[in-house]
PDB file of C-alpha atoms in Angstrom:
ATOM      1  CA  UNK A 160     -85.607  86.057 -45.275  1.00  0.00           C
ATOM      2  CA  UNK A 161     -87.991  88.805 -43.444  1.00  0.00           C
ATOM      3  CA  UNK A 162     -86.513  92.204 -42.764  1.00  0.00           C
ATOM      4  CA  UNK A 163     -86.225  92.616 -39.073  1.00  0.00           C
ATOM      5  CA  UNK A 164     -89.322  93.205 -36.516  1.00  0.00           C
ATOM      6  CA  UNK A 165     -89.709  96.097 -34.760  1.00  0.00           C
ATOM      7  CA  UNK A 166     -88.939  94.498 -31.722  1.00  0.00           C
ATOM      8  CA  UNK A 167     -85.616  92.622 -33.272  1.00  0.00           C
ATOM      9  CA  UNK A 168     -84.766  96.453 -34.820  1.00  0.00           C
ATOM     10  CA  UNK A 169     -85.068  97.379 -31.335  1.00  0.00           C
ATOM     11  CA  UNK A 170     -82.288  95.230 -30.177  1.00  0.00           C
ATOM     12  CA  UNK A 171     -80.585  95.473 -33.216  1.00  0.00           C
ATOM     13  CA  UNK A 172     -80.194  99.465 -32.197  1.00  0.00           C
ATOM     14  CA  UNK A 173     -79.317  98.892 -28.905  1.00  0.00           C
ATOM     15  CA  UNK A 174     -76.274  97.054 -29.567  1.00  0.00           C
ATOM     16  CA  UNK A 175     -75.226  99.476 -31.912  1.00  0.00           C
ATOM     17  CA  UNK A 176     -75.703 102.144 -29.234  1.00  0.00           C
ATOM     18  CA  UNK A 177     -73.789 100.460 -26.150  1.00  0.00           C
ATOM     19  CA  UNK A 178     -71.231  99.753 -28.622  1.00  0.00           C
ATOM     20  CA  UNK A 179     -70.825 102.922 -30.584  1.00  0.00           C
ATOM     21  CA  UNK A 180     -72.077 105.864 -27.883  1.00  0.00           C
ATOM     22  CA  UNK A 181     -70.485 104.638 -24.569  1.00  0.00           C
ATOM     23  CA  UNK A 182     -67.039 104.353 -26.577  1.00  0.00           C
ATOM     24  CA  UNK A 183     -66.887 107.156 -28.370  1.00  0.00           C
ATOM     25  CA  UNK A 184     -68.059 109.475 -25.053  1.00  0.00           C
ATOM     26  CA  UNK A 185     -64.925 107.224 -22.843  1.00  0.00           C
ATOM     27  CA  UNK A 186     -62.766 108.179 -26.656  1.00  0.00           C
ATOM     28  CA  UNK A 187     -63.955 111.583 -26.795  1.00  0.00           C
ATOM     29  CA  UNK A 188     -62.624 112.081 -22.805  1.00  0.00           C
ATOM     30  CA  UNK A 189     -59.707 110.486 -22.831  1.00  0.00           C
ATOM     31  CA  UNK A 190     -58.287 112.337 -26.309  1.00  0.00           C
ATOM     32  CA  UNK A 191     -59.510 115.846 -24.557  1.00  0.00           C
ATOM     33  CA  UNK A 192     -57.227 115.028 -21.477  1.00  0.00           C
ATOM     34  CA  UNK A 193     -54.368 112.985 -22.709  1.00  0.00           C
ATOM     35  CA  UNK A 194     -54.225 112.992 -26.535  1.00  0.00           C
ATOM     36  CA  UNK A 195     -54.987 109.435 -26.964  1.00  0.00           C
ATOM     37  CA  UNK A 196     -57.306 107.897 -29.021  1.00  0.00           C
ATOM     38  CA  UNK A 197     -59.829 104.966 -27.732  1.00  0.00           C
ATOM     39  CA  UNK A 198     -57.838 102.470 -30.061  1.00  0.00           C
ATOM     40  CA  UNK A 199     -54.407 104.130 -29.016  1.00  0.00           C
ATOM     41  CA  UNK A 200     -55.489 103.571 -25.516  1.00  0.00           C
ATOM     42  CA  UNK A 201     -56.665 100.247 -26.089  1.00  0.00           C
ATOM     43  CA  UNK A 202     -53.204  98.959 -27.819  1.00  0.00           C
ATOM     44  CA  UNK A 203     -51.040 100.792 -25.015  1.00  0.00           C
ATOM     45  CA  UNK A 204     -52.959  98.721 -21.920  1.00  0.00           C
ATOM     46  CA  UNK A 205     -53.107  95.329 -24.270  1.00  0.00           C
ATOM     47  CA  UNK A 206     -49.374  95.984 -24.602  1.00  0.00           C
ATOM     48  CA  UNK A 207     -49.190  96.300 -20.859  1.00  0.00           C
ATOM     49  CA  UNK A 208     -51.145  93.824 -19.707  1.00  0.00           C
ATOM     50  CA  UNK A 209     -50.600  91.323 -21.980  1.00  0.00           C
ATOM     51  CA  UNK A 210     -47.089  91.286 -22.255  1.00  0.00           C
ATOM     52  CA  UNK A 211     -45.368  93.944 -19.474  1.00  0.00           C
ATOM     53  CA  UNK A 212     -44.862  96.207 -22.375  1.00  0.00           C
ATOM     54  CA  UNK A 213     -43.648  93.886 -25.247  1.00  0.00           C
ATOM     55  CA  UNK A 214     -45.147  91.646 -27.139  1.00  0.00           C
ATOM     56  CA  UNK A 215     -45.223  90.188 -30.736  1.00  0.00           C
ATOM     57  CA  UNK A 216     -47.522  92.528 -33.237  1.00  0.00           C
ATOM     58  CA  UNK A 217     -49.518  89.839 -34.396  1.00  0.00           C
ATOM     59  CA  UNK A 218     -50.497  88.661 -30.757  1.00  0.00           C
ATOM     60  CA  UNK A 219     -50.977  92.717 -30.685  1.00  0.00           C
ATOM     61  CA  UNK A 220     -53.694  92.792 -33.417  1.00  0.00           C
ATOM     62  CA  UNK A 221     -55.132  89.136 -32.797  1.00  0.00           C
ATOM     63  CA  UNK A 222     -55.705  91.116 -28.698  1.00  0.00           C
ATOM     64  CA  UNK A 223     -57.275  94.085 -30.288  1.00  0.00           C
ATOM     65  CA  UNK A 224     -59.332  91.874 -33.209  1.00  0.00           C
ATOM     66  CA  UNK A 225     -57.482  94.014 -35.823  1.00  0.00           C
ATOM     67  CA  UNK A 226     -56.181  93.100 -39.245  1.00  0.00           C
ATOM     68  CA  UNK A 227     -52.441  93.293 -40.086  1.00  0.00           C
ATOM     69  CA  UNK A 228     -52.870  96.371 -41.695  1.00  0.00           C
ATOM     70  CA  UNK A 229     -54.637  98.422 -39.442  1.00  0.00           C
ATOM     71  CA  UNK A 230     -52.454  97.272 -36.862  1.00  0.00           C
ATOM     72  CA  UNK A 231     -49.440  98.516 -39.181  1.00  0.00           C
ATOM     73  CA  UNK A 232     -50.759 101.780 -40.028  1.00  0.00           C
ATOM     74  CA  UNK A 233     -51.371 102.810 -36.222  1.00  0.00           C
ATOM     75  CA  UNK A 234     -47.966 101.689 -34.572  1.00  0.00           C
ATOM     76  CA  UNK A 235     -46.660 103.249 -37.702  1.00  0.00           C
ATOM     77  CA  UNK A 236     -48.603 106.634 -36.008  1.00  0.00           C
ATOM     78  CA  UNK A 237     -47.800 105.860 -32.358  1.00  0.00           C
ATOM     79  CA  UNK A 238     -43.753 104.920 -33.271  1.00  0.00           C
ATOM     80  CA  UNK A 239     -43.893 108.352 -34.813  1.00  0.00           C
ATOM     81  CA  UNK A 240     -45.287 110.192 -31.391  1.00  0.00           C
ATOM     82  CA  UNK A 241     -42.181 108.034 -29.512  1.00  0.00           C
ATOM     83  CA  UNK A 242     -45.002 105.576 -27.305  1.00  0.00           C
ATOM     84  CA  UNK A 243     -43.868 102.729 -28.986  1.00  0.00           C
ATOM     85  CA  UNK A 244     -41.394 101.135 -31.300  1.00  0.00           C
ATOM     86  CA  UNK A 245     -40.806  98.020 -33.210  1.00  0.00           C
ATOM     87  CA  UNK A 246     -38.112  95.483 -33.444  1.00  0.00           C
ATOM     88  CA  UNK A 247     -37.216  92.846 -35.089  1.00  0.00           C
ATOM     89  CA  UNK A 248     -37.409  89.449 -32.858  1.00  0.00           C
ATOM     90  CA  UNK A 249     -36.682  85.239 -33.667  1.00  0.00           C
ATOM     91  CA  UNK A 250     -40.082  85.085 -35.196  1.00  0.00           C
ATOM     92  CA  UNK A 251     -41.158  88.223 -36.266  1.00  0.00           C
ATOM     93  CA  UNK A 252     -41.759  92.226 -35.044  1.00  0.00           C
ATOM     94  CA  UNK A 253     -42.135  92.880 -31.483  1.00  0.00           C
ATOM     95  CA  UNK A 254     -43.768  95.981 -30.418  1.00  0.00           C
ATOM     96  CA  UNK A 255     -42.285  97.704 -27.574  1.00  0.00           C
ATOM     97  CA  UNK A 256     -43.742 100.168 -25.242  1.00  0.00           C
ATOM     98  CA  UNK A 257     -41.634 102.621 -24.617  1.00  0.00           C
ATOM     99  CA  UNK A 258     -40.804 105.233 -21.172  1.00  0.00           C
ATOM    100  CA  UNK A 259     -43.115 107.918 -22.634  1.00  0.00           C
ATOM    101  CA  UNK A 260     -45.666 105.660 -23.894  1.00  0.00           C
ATOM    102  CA  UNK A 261     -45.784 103.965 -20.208  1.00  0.00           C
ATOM    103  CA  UNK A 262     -45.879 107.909 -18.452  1.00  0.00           C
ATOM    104  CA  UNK A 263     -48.984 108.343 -20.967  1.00  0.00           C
ATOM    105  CA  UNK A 264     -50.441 105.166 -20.493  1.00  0.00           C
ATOM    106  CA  UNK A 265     -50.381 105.992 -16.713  1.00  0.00           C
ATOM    107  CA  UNK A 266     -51.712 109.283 -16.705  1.00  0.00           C
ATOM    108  CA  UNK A 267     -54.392 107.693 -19.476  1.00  0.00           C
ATOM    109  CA  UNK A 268     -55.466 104.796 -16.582  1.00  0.00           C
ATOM    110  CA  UNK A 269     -57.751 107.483 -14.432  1.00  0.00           C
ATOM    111  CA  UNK A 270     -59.109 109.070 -16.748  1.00  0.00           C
ATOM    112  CA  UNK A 271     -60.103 106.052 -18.706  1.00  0.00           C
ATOM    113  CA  UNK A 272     -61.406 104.919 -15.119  1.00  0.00           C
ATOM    114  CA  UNK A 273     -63.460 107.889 -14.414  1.00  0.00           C
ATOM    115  CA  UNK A 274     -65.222 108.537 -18.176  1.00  0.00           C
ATOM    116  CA  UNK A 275     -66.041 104.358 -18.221  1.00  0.00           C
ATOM    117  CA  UNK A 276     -67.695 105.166 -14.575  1.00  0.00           C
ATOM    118  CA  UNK A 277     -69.281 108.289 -15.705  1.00  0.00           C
ATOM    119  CA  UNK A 278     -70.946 106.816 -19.040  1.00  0.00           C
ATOM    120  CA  UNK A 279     -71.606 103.268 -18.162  1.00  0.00           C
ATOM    121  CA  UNK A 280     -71.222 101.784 -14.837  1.00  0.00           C
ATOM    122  CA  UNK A 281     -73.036 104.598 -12.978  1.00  0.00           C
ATOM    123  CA  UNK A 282     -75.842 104.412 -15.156  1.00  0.00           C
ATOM    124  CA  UNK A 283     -76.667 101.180 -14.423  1.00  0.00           C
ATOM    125  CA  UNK A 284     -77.684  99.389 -10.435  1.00  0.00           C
ATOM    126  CA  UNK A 285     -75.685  96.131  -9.666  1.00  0.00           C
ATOM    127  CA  UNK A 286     -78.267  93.674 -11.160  1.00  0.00           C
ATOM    128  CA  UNK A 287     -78.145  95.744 -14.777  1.00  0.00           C
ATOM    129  CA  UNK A 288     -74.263  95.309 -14.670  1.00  0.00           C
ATOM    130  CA  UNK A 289     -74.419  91.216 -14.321  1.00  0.00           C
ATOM    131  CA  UNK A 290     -76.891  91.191 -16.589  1.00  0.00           C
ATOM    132  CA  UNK A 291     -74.979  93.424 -19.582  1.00  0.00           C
ATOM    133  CA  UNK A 292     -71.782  91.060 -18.693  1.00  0.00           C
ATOM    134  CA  UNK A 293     -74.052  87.897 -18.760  1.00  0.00           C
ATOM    135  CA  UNK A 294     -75.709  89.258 -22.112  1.00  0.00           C
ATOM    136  CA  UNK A 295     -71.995  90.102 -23.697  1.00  0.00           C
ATOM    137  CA  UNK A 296     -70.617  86.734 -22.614  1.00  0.00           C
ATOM    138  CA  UNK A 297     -73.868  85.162 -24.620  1.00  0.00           C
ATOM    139  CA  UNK A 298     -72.947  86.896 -27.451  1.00  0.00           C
ATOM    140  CA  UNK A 299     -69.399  86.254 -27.557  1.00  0.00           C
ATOM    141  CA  UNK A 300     -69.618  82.798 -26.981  1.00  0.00           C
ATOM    142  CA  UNK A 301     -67.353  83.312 -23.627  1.00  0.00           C
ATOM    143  CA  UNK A 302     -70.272  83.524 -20.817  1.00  0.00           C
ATOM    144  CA  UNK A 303     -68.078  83.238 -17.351  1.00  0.00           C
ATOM    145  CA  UNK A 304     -65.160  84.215 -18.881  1.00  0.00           C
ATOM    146  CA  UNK A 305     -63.674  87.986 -18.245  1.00  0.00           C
ATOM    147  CA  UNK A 306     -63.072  90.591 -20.627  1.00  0.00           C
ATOM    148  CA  UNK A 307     -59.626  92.392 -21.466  1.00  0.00           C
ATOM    149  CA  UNK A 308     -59.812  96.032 -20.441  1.00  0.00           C
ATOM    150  CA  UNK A 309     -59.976  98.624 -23.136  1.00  0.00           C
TER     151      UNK A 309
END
């Protein structure tokens, strides 16, 4: 097969920009006022949201699209800064938020809010935001269905 166009390059690069640049600028803010990382951020508000703060570690890493191990090492990180811990359950390790990790994840919601405002939806008029969560939904193979946040 052909090496890519120009024009497929193009769009190649733009994916990897959206992707890469918006969420490492929304990273970059939310470590600078909270400590959190994008992907610590991320796991806290899956926790959350998906299960009110508790919730199996493989439903964990199958919500963030993260292999077992990764998902290990970094609760194995966050247990040691007291956000979460792990426990055994019937069917396997639950990971539990815990009263620090919700006080972070609270003060973390704003300023998540504000830097995803800042370096993407302000950017871009009503029309450009339909069509980048049309376009996503084509690519995912979910168009009309919503995103988690994260």
């Amino acid at each position: 097969m052909d090496p890519l166009n120009p024009d497929e390059l193009q769009v190649w690069q733009a994916c990897k920009t959206l992707g890469h640049d918006v969420t490492r600028r929304v990273g970059t803010e939310l470590t600078a006022v909270t400590g959190l990382s994008g992907s610590e951020y991320g796991l806290l508000s899956r926790l959350e949201e998906l299960g009110d703060g508790r919730l199996g570690q493989q439903a964990l890493a199958d919500a963030m699209g993260w292999a077992k191990s990764r998902m290990s090492h970094q609760l194995t990180r966050m247990a040691a800064r007291g956000i979460v811990h792990r426990e055994k359950g019937p069917t396997g390790v639950i990971v539990v938020l815990t009263p620090d990790g919700r006080d972070l994840l609270a003060r973390a919601r704003p300023v998540h809010a504000a830097a995803v405002r800042e370096h993407l939806i302000d950017r871009l008029g009503e029309a450009e935001r339909a069509m980048l969560v049309r376009i996503a939904g084509l690519l995912a193979g979910t168009e009309g269905e919503a995103e988690p946040a994260g």
